[in-house]
mmCIF file of N, CA and C in Angstrom:
data_model
loop_
_atom_site.group_PDB
_atom_site.id
_atom_site.type_symbol
_atom_site.label_atom_id
_atom_site.label_comp_id
_atom_site.label_asym_id
_atom_site.label_seq_id
_atom_site.Cartn_x
_atom_site.Cartn_y
_atom_site.Cartn_z
ATOM 1 N N MET A 1 1.426 14.128 88.982
ATOM 2 C CA MET A 1 2.531 13.408 89.562
ATOM 3 C C MET A 1 2.056 12.030 89.983
ATOM 4 N N HIS A 2 2.922 11.086 89.837
ATOM 5 C CA HIS A 2 2.612 9.720 90.246
ATOM 6 C C HIS A 2 3.568 9.314 91.344
ATOM 7 N N MET A 3 3.061 8.581 92.306
ATOM 8 C CA MET A 3 3.900 8.063 93.379
ATOM 9 C C MET A 3 4.605 6.816 92.881
ATOM 10 N N LEU A 4 5.733 6.542 93.468
ATOM 11 C CA LEU A 4 6.476 5.343 93.100
ATOM 12 C C LEU A 4 5.598 4.113 93.322
ATOM 13 N N GLY A 5 5.656 3.226 92.389
ATOM 14 C CA GLY A 5 4.892 2.003 92.502
ATOM 15 C C GLY A 5 3.450 2.149 92.038
ATOM 16 N N GLU A 6 3.026 3.362 91.711
ATOM 17 C CA GLU A 6 1.648 3.589 91.262
ATOM 18 C C GLU A 6 1.533 3.218 89.790
ATOM 19 N N ASP A 7 0.445 2.553 89.454
ATOM 20 C CA ASP A 7 0.189 2.184 88.057
ATOM 21 C C ASP A 7 -0.165 3.451 87.286
ATOM 22 N N THR A 8 0.673 3.862 86.345
ATOM 23 C CA THR A 8 0.469 5.113 85.614
ATOM 24 C C THR A 8 -0.678 5.020 84.625
ATOM 25 N N HIS A 9 -1.156 3.825 84.339
ATOM 26 C CA HIS A 9 -2.239 3.652 83.368
ATOM 27 C C HIS A 9 -3.599 3.487 84.034
ATOM 28 N N SER A 10 -3.655 3.589 85.346
ATOM 29 C CA SER A 10 -4.918 3.362 86.042
ATOM 30 C C SER A 10 -5.944 4.452 85.753
ATOM 31 N N ASN A 11 -5.514 5.622 85.329
ATOM 32 C CA ASN A 11 -6.432 6.716 85.054
ATOM 33 C C ASN A 11 -6.780 6.832 83.567
ATOM 34 N N ASP A 12 -6.222 5.963 82.747
ATOM 35 C CA ASP A 12 -6.513 6.010 81.318
ATOM 36 C C ASP A 12 -7.955 5.577 81.070
ATOM 37 N N VAL A 13 -8.601 6.264 80.155
ATOM 38 C CA VAL A 13 -9.980 5.946 79.805
ATOM 39 C C VAL A 13 -10.026 5.692 78.308
ATOM 40 N N GLU A 14 -10.632 4.602 77.947
ATOM 41 C CA GLU A 14 -10.771 4.314 76.526
ATOM 42 C C GLU A 14 -11.951 5.099 75.971
ATOM 43 N N VAL A 15 -11.741 5.710 74.813
ATOM 44 C CA VAL A 15 -12.774 6.496 74.160
ATOM 45 C C VAL A 15 -12.987 5.907 72.777
ATOM 46 N N THR A 16 -14.234 5.604 72.467
ATOM 47 C CA THR A 16 -14.524 5.049 71.144
ATOM 48 C C THR A 16 -14.456 6.173 70.109
ATOM 49 N N TRP A 17 -14.348 5.784 68.865
ATOM 50 C CA TRP A 17 -14.315 6.754 67.774
ATOM 51 C C TRP A 17 -15.582 7.601 67.765
ATOM 52 N N GLU A 18 -16.722 6.967 67.999
ATOM 53 C CA GLU A 18 -17.996 7.683 68.023
ATOM 54 C C GLU A 18 -18.022 8.702 69.158
ATOM 55 N N ASP A 19 -17.522 8.286 70.333
ATOM 56 C CA ASP A 19 -17.477 9.222 71.459
ATOM 57 C C ASP A 19 -16.556 10.402 71.153
ATOM 58 N N GLN A 20 -15.417 10.122 70.540
ATOM 59 C CA GLN A 20 -14.483 11.196 70.198
ATOM 60 C C GLN A 20 -15.120 12.161 69.199
ATOM 61 N N GLU A 21 -15.873 11.632 68.255
ATOM 62 C CA GLU A 21 -16.580 12.486 67.297
ATOM 63 C C GLU A 21 -17.605 13.362 68.014
ATOM 64 N N ARG A 22 -18.300 12.788 68.987
ATOM 65 C CA ARG A 22 -19.275 13.568 69.759
ATOM 66 C C ARG A 22 -18.582 14.658 70.582
ATOM 67 N N ILE A 23 -17.446 14.306 71.160
ATOM 68 C CA ILE A 23 -16.675 15.286 71.923
ATOM 69 C C ILE A 23 -16.229 16.429 71.016
ATOM 70 N N ASN A 24 -15.743 16.088 69.836
ATOM 71 C CA ASN A 24 -15.297 17.107 68.882
ATOM 72 C C ASN A 24 -16.465 17.996 68.441
ATOM 73 N N LYS A 25 -17.614 17.371 68.169
ATOM 74 C CA LYS A 25 -18.789 18.141 67.757
ATOM 75 C C LYS A 25 -19.225 19.084 68.871
ATOM 76 N N PHE A 26 -19.245 18.586 70.107
ATOM 77 C CA PHE A 26 -19.597 19.426 71.240
ATOM 78 C C PHE A 26 -18.642 20.612 71.348
ATOM 79 N N SER A 27 -17.362 20.343 71.181
ATOM 80 C CA SER A 27 -16.360 21.400 71.274
ATOM 81 C C SER A 27 -16.584 22.471 70.215
ATOM 82 N N ARG A 28 -16.866 22.043 68.983
ATOM 83 C CA ARG A 28 -17.129 23.010 67.899
ATOM 84 C C ARG A 28 -18.386 23.819 68.185
ATOM 85 N N LEU A 29 -19.449 23.148 68.636
ATOM 86 C CA LEU A 29 -20.693 23.850 68.935
ATOM 87 C C LEU A 29 -20.529 24.806 70.116
ATOM 88 N N HIS A 30 -19.773 24.392 71.113
ATOM 89 C CA HIS A 30 -19.530 25.250 72.269
ATOM 90 C C HIS A 30 -18.752 26.500 71.851
ATOM 91 N N ALA A 31 -17.756 26.328 70.986
ATOM 92 C CA ALA A 31 -16.987 27.474 70.497
ATOM 93 C C ALA A 31 -17.883 28.398 69.675
ATOM 94 N N ALA A 32 -18.755 27.817 68.859
ATOM 95 C CA ALA A 32 -19.675 28.633 68.055
ATOM 96 C C ALA A 32 -20.631 29.400 68.958
ATOM 97 N N LEU A 33 -21.118 28.757 70.016
ATOM 98 C CA LEU A 33 -21.995 29.426 70.972
ATOM 99 C C LEU A 33 -21.282 30.602 71.630
ATOM 100 N N ALA A 34 -20.044 30.401 72.023
ATOM 101 C CA ALA A 34 -19.269 31.489 72.639
ATOM 102 C C ALA A 34 -19.114 32.655 71.663
ATOM 103 N N ASP A 35 -18.881 32.358 70.385
ATOM 104 C CA ASP A 35 -18.767 33.408 69.372
ATOM 105 C C ASP A 35 -20.080 34.174 69.233
ATOM 106 N N VAL A 36 -21.192 33.452 69.207
ATOM 107 C CA VAL A 36 -22.506 34.089 69.067
ATOM 108 C C VAL A 36 -22.814 34.950 70.289
ATOM 109 N N GLU A 37 -22.499 34.444 71.476
ATOM 110 C CA GLU A 37 -22.748 35.220 72.689
ATOM 111 C C GLU A 37 -21.915 36.496 72.700
ATOM 112 N N GLU A 38 -20.671 36.403 72.233
ATOM 113 C CA GLU A 38 -19.820 37.591 72.155
ATOM 114 C C GLU A 38 -20.389 38.594 71.158
ATOM 115 N N GLU A 39 -20.833 38.114 70.013
ATOM 116 C CA GLU A 39 -21.431 38.988 68.997
ATOM 117 C C GLU A 39 -22.708 39.629 69.532
ATOM 118 N N MET A 40 -23.502 38.877 70.272
ATOM 119 C CA MET A 40 -24.718 39.434 70.865
ATOM 120 C C MET A 40 -24.389 40.567 71.829
ATOM 121 N N GLN A 41 -23.330 40.400 72.609
ATOM 122 C CA GLN A 41 -22.939 41.443 73.548
ATOM 123 C C GLN A 41 -22.488 42.702 72.799
ATOM 124 N N VAL A 42 -21.756 42.527 71.721
ATOM 125 C CA VAL A 42 -21.335 43.668 70.905
ATOM 126 C C VAL A 42 -22.560 44.383 70.353
ATOM 127 N N ARG A 43 -23.505 43.620 69.817
ATOM 128 C CA ARG A 43 -24.733 44.213 69.252
ATOM 129 C C ARG A 43 -25.567 44.890 70.336
ATOM 130 N N ARG A 44 -25.637 44.288 71.514
ATOM 131 C CA ARG A 44 -26.397 44.863 72.615
ATOM 132 C C ARG A 44 -25.806 46.220 73.012
ATOM 133 N N THR A 45 -24.488 46.277 73.099
ATOM 134 C CA THR A 45 -23.811 47.532 73.430
ATOM 135 C C THR A 45 -24.061 48.573 72.351
ATOM 136 N N GLU A 46 -23.979 48.149 71.091
ATOM 137 C CA GLU A 46 -24.231 49.063 69.973
ATOM 138 C C GLU A 46 -25.658 49.595 70.024
ATOM 139 N N ARG A 47 -26.605 48.718 70.309
ATOM 140 C CA ARG A 47 -28.005 49.142 70.405
ATOM 141 C C ARG A 47 -28.199 50.167 71.514
ATOM 142 N N GLU A 48 -27.592 49.917 72.662
ATOM 143 C CA GLU A 48 -27.706 50.848 73.782
ATOM 144 C C GLU A 48 -27.124 52.213 73.419
ATOM 145 N N GLU A 49 -25.996 52.204 72.720
ATOM 146 C CA GLU A 49 -25.388 53.468 72.303
ATOM 147 C C GLU A 49 -26.297 54.209 71.319
ATOM 148 N N LEU A 50 -26.912 53.470 70.407
ATOM 149 C CA LEU A 50 -27.821 54.095 69.447
ATOM 150 C C LEU A 50 -29.066 54.640 70.140
ATOM 151 N N GLU A 51 -29.571 53.916 71.129
ATOM 152 C CA GLU A 51 -30.719 54.409 71.892
ATOM 153 C C GLU A 51 -30.357 55.701 72.619
ATOM 154 N N ASP A 52 -29.160 55.744 73.194
ATOM 155 C CA ASP A 52 -28.702 56.958 73.872
ATOM 156 C C ASP A 52 -28.605 58.125 72.889
ATOM 157 N N LEU A 53 -28.083 57.857 71.712
ATOM 158 C CA LEU A 53 -28.003 58.914 70.692
ATOM 159 C C LEU A 53 -29.393 59.381 70.281
ATOM 160 N N GLY A 54 -30.323 58.457 70.174
ATOM 161 C CA GLY A 54 -31.691 58.817 69.832
ATOM 162 C C GLY A 54 -32.300 59.732 70.877
ATOM 163 N N LEU A 55 -32.040 59.430 72.134
ATOM 164 C CA LEU A 55 -32.544 60.281 73.206
ATOM 165 C C LEU A 55 -31.895 61.669 73.150
ATOM 166 N N GLU A 56 -30.612 61.706 72.862
ATOM 167 C CA GLU A 56 -29.929 62.997 72.740
ATOM 168 C C GLU A 56 -30.545 63.823 71.615
ATOM 169 N N ILE A 57 -30.854 63.194 70.515
ATOM 170 C CA ILE A 57 -31.467 63.907 69.389
ATOM 171 C C ILE A 57 -32.837 64.439 69.785
ATOM 172 N N GLU A 58 -33.611 63.620 70.496
ATOM 173 C CA GLU A 58 -34.939 64.064 70.946
ATOM 174 C C GLU A 58 -34.855 65.265 71.885
ATOM 175 N N LEU A 59 -33.770 65.341 72.642
ATOM 176 C CA LEU A 59 -33.624 66.416 73.617
ATOM 177 C C LEU A 59 -33.109 67.720 73.008
ATOM 178 N N LEU A 60 -32.679 67.660 71.770
ATOM 179 C CA LEU A 60 -32.195 68.884 71.124
ATOM 180 C C LEU A 60 -33.335 69.894 71.006
ATOM 181 N N ASP A 61 -33.005 71.137 71.154
ATOM 182 C CA ASP A 61 -34.013 72.184 70.973
ATOM 183 C C ASP A 61 -34.484 72.195 69.530
ATOM 184 N N ASP A 62 -35.708 72.610 69.325
ATOM 185 C CA ASP A 62 -36.236 72.685 67.963
ATOM 186 C C ASP A 62 -35.462 73.683 67.129
ATOM 187 N N ASP A 63 -34.875 74.686 67.761
ATOM 188 C CA ASP A 63 -34.115 75.710 67.036
ATOM 189 C C ASP A 63 -32.731 75.222 66.630
ATOM 190 N N THR A 64 -32.282 74.137 67.213
ATOM 191 C CA THR A 64 -30.960 73.619 66.893
ATOM 192 C C THR A 64 -30.970 72.983 65.514
ATOM 193 N N VAL A 65 -29.983 73.331 64.730
ATOM 194 C CA VAL A 65 -29.879 72.768 63.378
ATOM 195 C C VAL A 65 -29.074 71.475 63.496
ATOM 196 N N LEU A 66 -29.648 70.437 62.940
ATOM 197 C CA LEU A 66 -29.014 69.131 63.007
ATOM 198 C C LEU A 66 -28.538 68.781 61.612
ATOM 199 N N CYS A 67 -27.273 68.497 61.496
ATOM 200 C CA CYS A 67 -26.693 68.090 60.220
ATOM 201 C C CYS A 67 -26.300 66.631 60.331
ATOM 202 N N VAL A 68 -26.885 65.819 59.479
ATOM 203 C CA VAL A 68 -26.594 64.393 59.497
ATOM 204 C C VAL A 68 -25.865 64.050 58.213
ATOM 205 N N CYS A 69 -24.734 63.416 58.370
ATOM 206 C CA CYS A 69 -23.951 62.997 57.218
ATOM 207 C C CYS A 69 -24.133 61.491 57.063
ATOM 208 N N VAL A 70 -24.612 61.062 55.928
ATOM 209 C CA VAL A 70 -24.776 59.641 55.642
ATOM 210 C C VAL A 70 -23.641 59.232 54.735
ATOM 211 N N CYS A 71 -22.802 58.408 55.257
ATOM 212 C CA CYS A 71 -21.620 57.967 54.493
ATOM 213 C C CYS A 71 -21.791 56.545 54.026
#
């Protein structure tokens, strides 16, 4: 909101083409970083689940028959 009599252009900032390109590049890299961090979290969770399954398999009695289906 602007007050009456206030210069509405006083907050405008000039951005050079080079600066805008840098801003755009930063934005793309930041988005890519967020994607990678999200993928890392998914993989980390998957790894933890696989480790838990590995421990469960180790805890099975030797007499227990284990059937593994590889699809």
